[in-house]
Amino acid sequence: VRVVYKTVLIDLDDTLLVEERSAYLSFMAVAEYLGSYHDIIPEEFVATVRAAARELWYSLPAHGYAKSIGIASHEALWAEFSGDTAEQRELLKQRDFYQKHAWLNALGKYNINDEDLAVRLSSLFREERRKRHVLFDDAVMFLDRLREMKVAMALISNGTPDLQREKIRGSGVGHFFRCIAISGEIGHRKPRGEIFMHCLRSLGSSAGQSIMIGDRLDTDIQGANDMGITSVWLNRDCRRNLSGIVPDFEIHGLTEAIPLVCEAGG
């Protein structure tokens, strides 16, 4: 086997780790709990609370920073914001207000004005979401294969450090990576070049020796393309690409990337 790429950069959420599905199941668990007390349709309430959370999240003073490192509104519903920076401390100040009022505002759409219930729903969501650090079925097999090939791997992820580190610990993938780059620690998010350069410097590699695998065209693929890193779009659901962002390769499962990383013989 001849290794073509010295370095593989890999996204975390919805590439290795089931993020969107885990979030949805957590929202549904809370909505079903609420449905045992009030006449609501759980699926409709999930859409309502997600919309209410987004609206409130975008209105907070710290949203500019949150956007700059890629913290989604649904992630902020269970984040601790324990980082020791001025920006993280500002998010911490707003955390309890946000995590209660997102649910309270959603309840208000149903004419339910119950702060204690909003607090219970918030707590239950955090508990449910922390139960779910689920890897895709092909993730460990893929990482094991790259490790056997002695390929240097970097994990590159947007988000707040406490959550992303918790996901990495909870899913057990941290030991595969020589570099873990989280936007909230680096200060720049994908697709900004700085976070990619951090990985390349940490691994002693260059853009031409590296490949980036991720599910997001606007962050993973755009960032890699801008840096001259070979880009591989992981399109598990066979979505149409209407973005105008063109990956070097498209795959539908992680194991399809192995032939891209190495060649037989040589």
CSV table of C-alpha atoms in Angstrom, one decimal:
chain,number,residue,atom,x,y,z
A,1,VAL,CA,0.0,0.0,0.0
A,2,ARG,CA,1.4,3.4,-0.9
A,3,VAL,CA,0.0,6.3,1.1
A,4,VAL,CA,-0.9,9.2,-1.2
A,5,TYR,CA,-1.7,11.7,1.5
A,6,LYS,CA,0.4,12.2,4.6
A,7,THR,CA,-2.3,13.9,6.5
A,8,VAL,CA,-6.1,13.4,6.8
A,9,LEU,CA,-8.2,16.2,8.3
A,10,ILE,CA,-11.6,15.0,9.5
A,11,ASP,CA,-14.7,16.9,10.6
A,12,LEU,CA,-16.5,15.7,13.7
A,13,ASP,CA,-20.3,16.5,13.7
A,14,ASP,CA,-22.2,14.5,11.1
A,15,THR,CA,-19.0,13.1,9.7
A,16,LEU,CA,-17.8,10.9,12.5
A,17,LEU,CA,-20.5,11.7,15.1
A,18,VAL,CA,-24.2,11.6,14.6
A,19,GLU,CA,-25.1,15.2,15.5
A,20,GLU,CA,-28.4,16.3,13.8
A,21,ARG,CA,-30.2,13.0,14.5
A,22,SER,CA,-29.0,13.0,18.1
A,23,ALA,CA,-30.3,16.5,18.6
A,24,TYR,CA,-33.6,15.7,17.0
A,25,LEU,CA,-34.1,12.6,19.2
A,26,SER,CA,-33.3,14.7,22.3
A,27,PHE,CA,-35.8,17.3,21.3
A,28,MET,CA,-38.4,14.6,20.7
A,29,ALA,CA,-37.8,13.1,24.1
A,30,VAL,CA,-38.6,16.4,25.7
A,31,ALA,CA,-41.6,17.0,23.5
A,32,GLU,CA,-43.0,13.6,24.4
A,33,TYR,CA,-42.5,14.4,28.1
A,34,LEU,CA,-44.4,17.7,27.5
A,35,GLY,CA,-47.1,15.9,25.7
A,36,SER,CA,-47.9,13.9,28.8
A,37,TYR,CA,-49.0,17.2,30.5
A,38,HIS,CA,-50.3,19.3,27.6
A,39,ASP,CA,-52.1,18.7,24.4
A,40,ILE,CA,-49.3,19.2,21.9
A,41,ILE,CA,-48.1,17.3,18.9
A,42,PRO,CA,-44.4,16.4,19.7
A,43,GLU,CA,-43.1,16.9,16.1
A,44,GLU,CA,-44.7,20.3,15.9
A,45,PHE,CA,-43.3,21.3,19.3
A,46,VAL,CA,-39.8,20.3,18.2
A,47,ALA,CA,-40.1,22.7,15.2
A,48,THR,CA,-41.5,25.4,17.4
A,49,VAL,CA,-38.8,25.2,20.1
A,50,ARG,CA,-36.0,25.0,17.5
A,51,ALA,CA,-37.4,28.2,15.8
A,52,ALA,CA,-37.8,29.9,19.2
A,53,ALA,CA,-34.2,29.0,20.1
A,54,ARG,CA,-32.8,30.3,16.9
A,55,GLU,CA,-34.7,33.6,17.2
A,56,LEU,CA,-33.5,34.2,20.8
A,57,TRP,CA,-30.0,33.0,20.0
A,58,TYR,CA,-29.6,35.5,17.2
A,59,SER,CA,-30.8,38.3,19.5
A,60,LEU,CA,-28.2,37.9,22.2
A,61,PRO,CA,-25.3,40.3,22.6
A,62,ALA,CA,-22.7,37.5,22.3
A,63,HIS,CA,-24.2,36.0,19.1
A,64,GLY,CA,-21.5,37.7,16.9
A,65,TYR,CA,-18.8,35.8,18.7
A,66,ALA,CA,-20.9,32.6,18.7
A,67,LYS,CA,-21.4,32.9,15.0
A,68,SER,CA,-17.6,33.5,14.4
A,69,ILE,CA,-16.7,30.2,15.9
A,70,GLY,CA,-19.8,28.3,14.8
A,71,ILE,CA,-22.0,27.6,17.8
A,72,ALA,CA,-25.5,26.6,16.7
A,73,SER,CA,-28.6,27.6,18.7
A,74,HIS,CA,-29.4,24.0,19.5
A,75,GLU,CA,-25.9,23.4,20.8
A,76,ALA,CA,-26.2,26.4,23.1
A,77,LEU,CA,-29.2,24.8,24.7
A,78,TRP,CA,-26.9,22.2,26.4
A,79,ALA,CA,-23.5,24.0,26.4
A,80,GLU,CA,-21.7,24.8,29.7
A,81,PHE,CA,-19.6,27.6,28.2
A,82,SER,CA,-16.8,26.8,30.7
A,83,GLY,CA,-13.9,28.2,28.6
A,84,ASP,CA,-11.6,30.8,30.2
A,85,THR,CA,-11.8,33.6,27.7
A,86,ALA,CA,-13.7,36.9,27.8
A,87,GLU,CA,-16.0,35.7,25.1
A,88,GLN,CA,-16.8,32.5,26.8
A,89,ARG,CA,-17.4,34.3,30.1
A,90,GLU,CA,-19.9,36.5,28.3
A,91,LEU,CA,-21.7,33.5,26.9
A,92,LEU,CA,-21.7,32.0,30.4
A,93,LYS,CA,-23.5,35.1,31.6
A,94,GLN,CA,-26.2,34.7,29.0
A,95,ARG,CA,-26.4,30.9,29.3
A,96,ASP,CA,-29.1,30.4,31.9
A,97,PHE,CA,-31.3,33.1,30.5
A,98,TYR,CA,-31.1,31.6,27.0
A,99,GLN,CA,-31.5,28.0,28.1
A,100,LYS,CA,-34.7,28.8,30.0
A,101,HIS,CA,-36.3,31.4,27.8
A,102,ALA,CA,-35.9,29.4,24.6
A,103,TRP,CA,-38.2,26.8,26.1
A,104,LEU,CA,-40.4,29.5,27.7
A,105,ASN,CA,-40.9,31.3,24.4
A,106,ALA,CA,-41.8,28.0,22.7
A,107,LEU,CA,-44.3,27.2,25.4
A,108,GLY,CA,-45.8,30.7,24.9
A,109,LYS,CA,-46.7,29.8,21.3
A,110,TYR,CA,-49.1,27.3,22.9
A,111,ASN,CA,-50.4,29.8,25.5
A,112,ILE,CA,-48.5,27.9,28.3
A,113,ASN,CA,-46.9,30.4,30.7
A,114,ASP,CA,-45.1,28.2,33.1
A,115,GLU,CA,-41.5,29.1,34.1
A,116,ASP,CA,-41.0,26.0,36.2
A,117,LEU,CA,-42.0,23.8,33.3
A,118,ALA,CA,-39.6,25.7,31.0
A,119,VAL,CA,-36.8,25.0,33.5
A,120,ARG,CA,-37.7,21.3,33.6
A,121,LEU,CA,-37.7,21.0,29.9
A,122,SER,CA,-34.4,22.8,29.6
A,123,SER,CA,-32.9,20.4,32.2
A,124,LEU,CA,-34.4,17.4,30.5
A,125,PHE,CA,-33.0,18.4,27.1
A,126,ARG,CA,-29.5,18.8,28.5
A,127,GLU,CA,-29.8,15.3,30.1
A,128,GLU,CA,-31.2,13.7,27.0
A,129,ARG,CA,-28.6,15.2,24.7
A,130,ARG,CA,-25.7,14.1,26.9
A,131,LYS,CA,-26.9,10.5,26.6
A,132,ARG,CA,-26.2,10.6,22.8
A,133,HIS,CA,-22.6,10.6,21.7
A,134,VAL,CA,-23.2,8.1,18.8
A,135,LEU,CA,-20.7,7.4,16.1
A,136,PHE,CA,-21.7,6.4,12.6
A,137,ASP,CA,-21.2,2.7,12.0
A,138,ASP,CA,-18.2,3.2,9.7
A,139,ALA,CA,-16.3,5.7,11.9
A,140,VAL,CA,-14.1,3.5,14.0
A,141,MET,CA,-13.4,1.0,11.2
A,142,PHE,CA,-12.2,4.0,9.1
A,143,LEU,CA,-10.1,5.5,11.8
A,144,ASP,CA,-8.5,2.2,12.6
A,145,ARG,CA,-7.6,1.6,9.0
A,146,LEU,CA,-6.0,5.1,8.7
A,147,ARG,CA,-4.0,4.4,11.9
A,148,GLU,CA,-2.8,1.1,10.5
A,149,MET,CA,-1.6,2.9,7.5
A,150,LYS,CA,0.3,5.3,9.8
A,151,VAL,CA,-1.6,8.3,8.4
A,152,ALA,CA,-1.4,11.4,10.6
A,153,MET,CA,-5.0,12.5,11.5
A,154,ALA,CA,-6.3,15.8,12.7
A,155,LEU,CA,-9.9,16.4,14.0
A,156,ILE,CA,-11.1,19.8,12.9
A,157,SER,CA,-14.4,21.1,14.3
A,158,ASN,CA,-16.4,24.3,14.7
A,159,GLY,CA,-18.1,24.9,18.1
A,160,THR,CA,-17.6,25.8,21.7
A,161,PRO,CA,-14.7,23.9,23.4
A,162,ASP,CA,-16.7,22.4,26.3
A,163,LEU,CA,-19.3,20.7,24.0
A,164,GLN,CA,-16.9,19.5,21.3
A,165,ARG,CA,-14.5,18.1,23.9
A,166,GLU,CA,-17.4,16.4,25.7
A,167,LYS,CA,-18.5,14.8,22.4
A,168,ILE,CA,-15.0,13.6,21.7
A,169,ARG,CA,-14.7,12.1,25.1
A,170,GLY,CA,-18.2,10.6,25.0
A,171,SER,CA,-17.6,9.0,21.6
A,172,GLY,CA,-14.1,7.8,22.5
A,173,VAL,CA,-12.4,9.0,19.2
A,174,GLY,CA,-9.9,11.4,20.7
A,175,HIS,CA,-7.0,8.9,20.8
A,176,PHE,CA,-6.9,8.6,17.0
A,177,PHE,CA,-5.8,12.2,16.5
A,178,ARG,CA,-2.5,13.8,16.8
A,179,CYS,CA,-4.2,17.2,16.5
A,180,ILE,CA,-7.6,18.3,17.7
A,181,ALA,CA,-8.5,21.8,16.4
A,182,ILE,CA,-11.7,23.3,17.8
A,183,SER,CA,-12.7,26.7,16.5
A,184,GLY,CA,-13.5,28.0,20.0
A,185,GLU,CA,-10.0,27.2,21.1
A,186,ILE,CA,-8.2,28.4,17.9
A,187,GLY,CA,-10.3,31.6,17.6
A,188,HIS,CA,-11.3,30.9,13.9
A,189,ARG,CA,-13.9,28.6,12.4
A,190,LYS,CA,-14.0,26.7,9.2
A,191,PRO,CA,-13.9,27.8,6.4
A,192,ARG,CA,-11.3,30.3,7.6
A,193,GLY,CA,-7.8,29.3,6.6
A,194,GLU,CA,-6.3,29.8,10.1
A,195,ILE,CA,-7.8,26.7,11.6
A,196,PHE,CA,-6.6,24.5,8.7
A,197,MET,CA,-3.1,26.0,8.9
A,198,HIS,CA,-3.1,25.2,12.7
A,199,CYS,CA,-3.6,21.5,11.8
A,200,LEU,CA,-1.0,21.4,9.1
A,201,ARG,CA,1.6,23.1,11.3
A,202,SER,CA,0.8,20.8,14.2
A,203,LEU,CA,1.3,17.7,12.0
A,204,GLY,CA,4.3,19.1,10.1
A,205,SER,CA,2.4,18.7,6.8
A,206,SER,CA,1.5,20.8,3.8
A,207,ALA,CA,-1.7,21.5,1.9
A,208,GLY,CA,-0.6,19.4,-1.0
A,209,GLN,CA,0.0,16.4,1.3
A,210,SER,CA,-3.4,16.6,2.9
A,211,ILE,CA,-7.0,15.6,2.4
A,212,MET,CA,-10.1,17.0,4.2
A,213,ILE,CA,-13.2,14.9,4.7
A,214,GLY,CA,-16.4,16.5,5.9
A,215,ASP,CA,-20.2,16.7,5.4
A,216,ARG,CA,-20.5,20.5,5.0
A,217,LEU,CA,-19.9,22.1,1.7
A,218,ASP,CA,-19.8,25.7,3.1
A,219,THR,CA,-17.3,25.0,5.8
A,220,ASP,CA,-15.3,21.7,5.3
A,221,ILE,CA,-15.2,21.7,1.5
A,222,GLN,CA,-15.0,25.5,0.9
A,223,GLY,CA,-12.2,25.8,3.5
A,224,ALA,CA,-10.2,23.0,2.0
A,225,ASN,CA,-10.6,24.3,-1.5
A,226,ASP,CA,-9.4,27.7,-0.5
A,227,MET,CA,-6.3,26.2,1.1
A,228,GLY,CA,-5.4,23.9,-1.8
A,229,ILE,CA,-6.2,20.9,0.4
A,230,THR,CA,-7.9,18.0,-1.5
A,231,SER,CA,-11.5,18.1,-0.5
A,232,VAL,CA,-13.8,15.1,0.0
A,233,TRP,CA,-17.5,15.7,0.5
A,234,LEU,CA,-19.1,13.0,2.7
A,235,ASN,CA,-22.7,13.0,1.3
A,236,ARG,CA,-24.3,10.2,3.3
A,237,ASP,CA,-27.8,11.1,2.2
A,238,CYS,CA,-27.1,11.7,-1.5
A,239,ARG,CA,-28.2,15.3,-1.4
A,240,ARG,CA,-28.0,17.4,-4.5
A,241,ASN,CA,-25.2,19.9,-4.5
A,242,LEU,CA,-26.8,23.3,-5.4
A,243,SER,CA,-24.2,25.4,-3.6
A,244,GLY,CA,-21.7,26.1,-6.4
A,245,ILE,CA,-19.0,24.7,-4.1
A,246,VAL,CA,-17.2,21.8,-5.9
A,247,PRO,CA,-15.4,19.1,-3.9
A,248,ASP,CA,-12.5,17.2,-5.5
A,249,PHE,CA,-14.3,14.0,-4.5
A,250,GLU,CA,-17.7,12.9,-3.3
A,251,ILE,CA,-18.3,9.8,-1.2
A,252,HIS,CA,-21.3,8.3,0.5
A,253,GLY,CA,-19.6,6.5,3.4
A,254,LEU,CA,-16.2,6.9,5.1
A,255,THR,CA,-14.7,3.7,3.9
A,256,GLU,CA,-15.0,5.0,0.3
A,257,ALA,CA,-12.3,7.5,1.3
A,258,ILE,CA,-9.7,4.8,2.0
A,259,PRO,CA,-8.8,4.2,-1.7
A,260,LEU,CA,-8.4,8.0,-2.0
A,261,VAL,CA,-5.8,8.0,0.8
A,262,CYS,CA,-3.8,5.1,-0.4
A,263,GLU,CA,-3.0,3.1,-3.5
A,264,ALA,CA,-2.5,-0.7,-3.6
A,265,GLY,CA,1.0,-1.7,-4.4
A,266,GLY,CA,4.0,0.6,-4.7
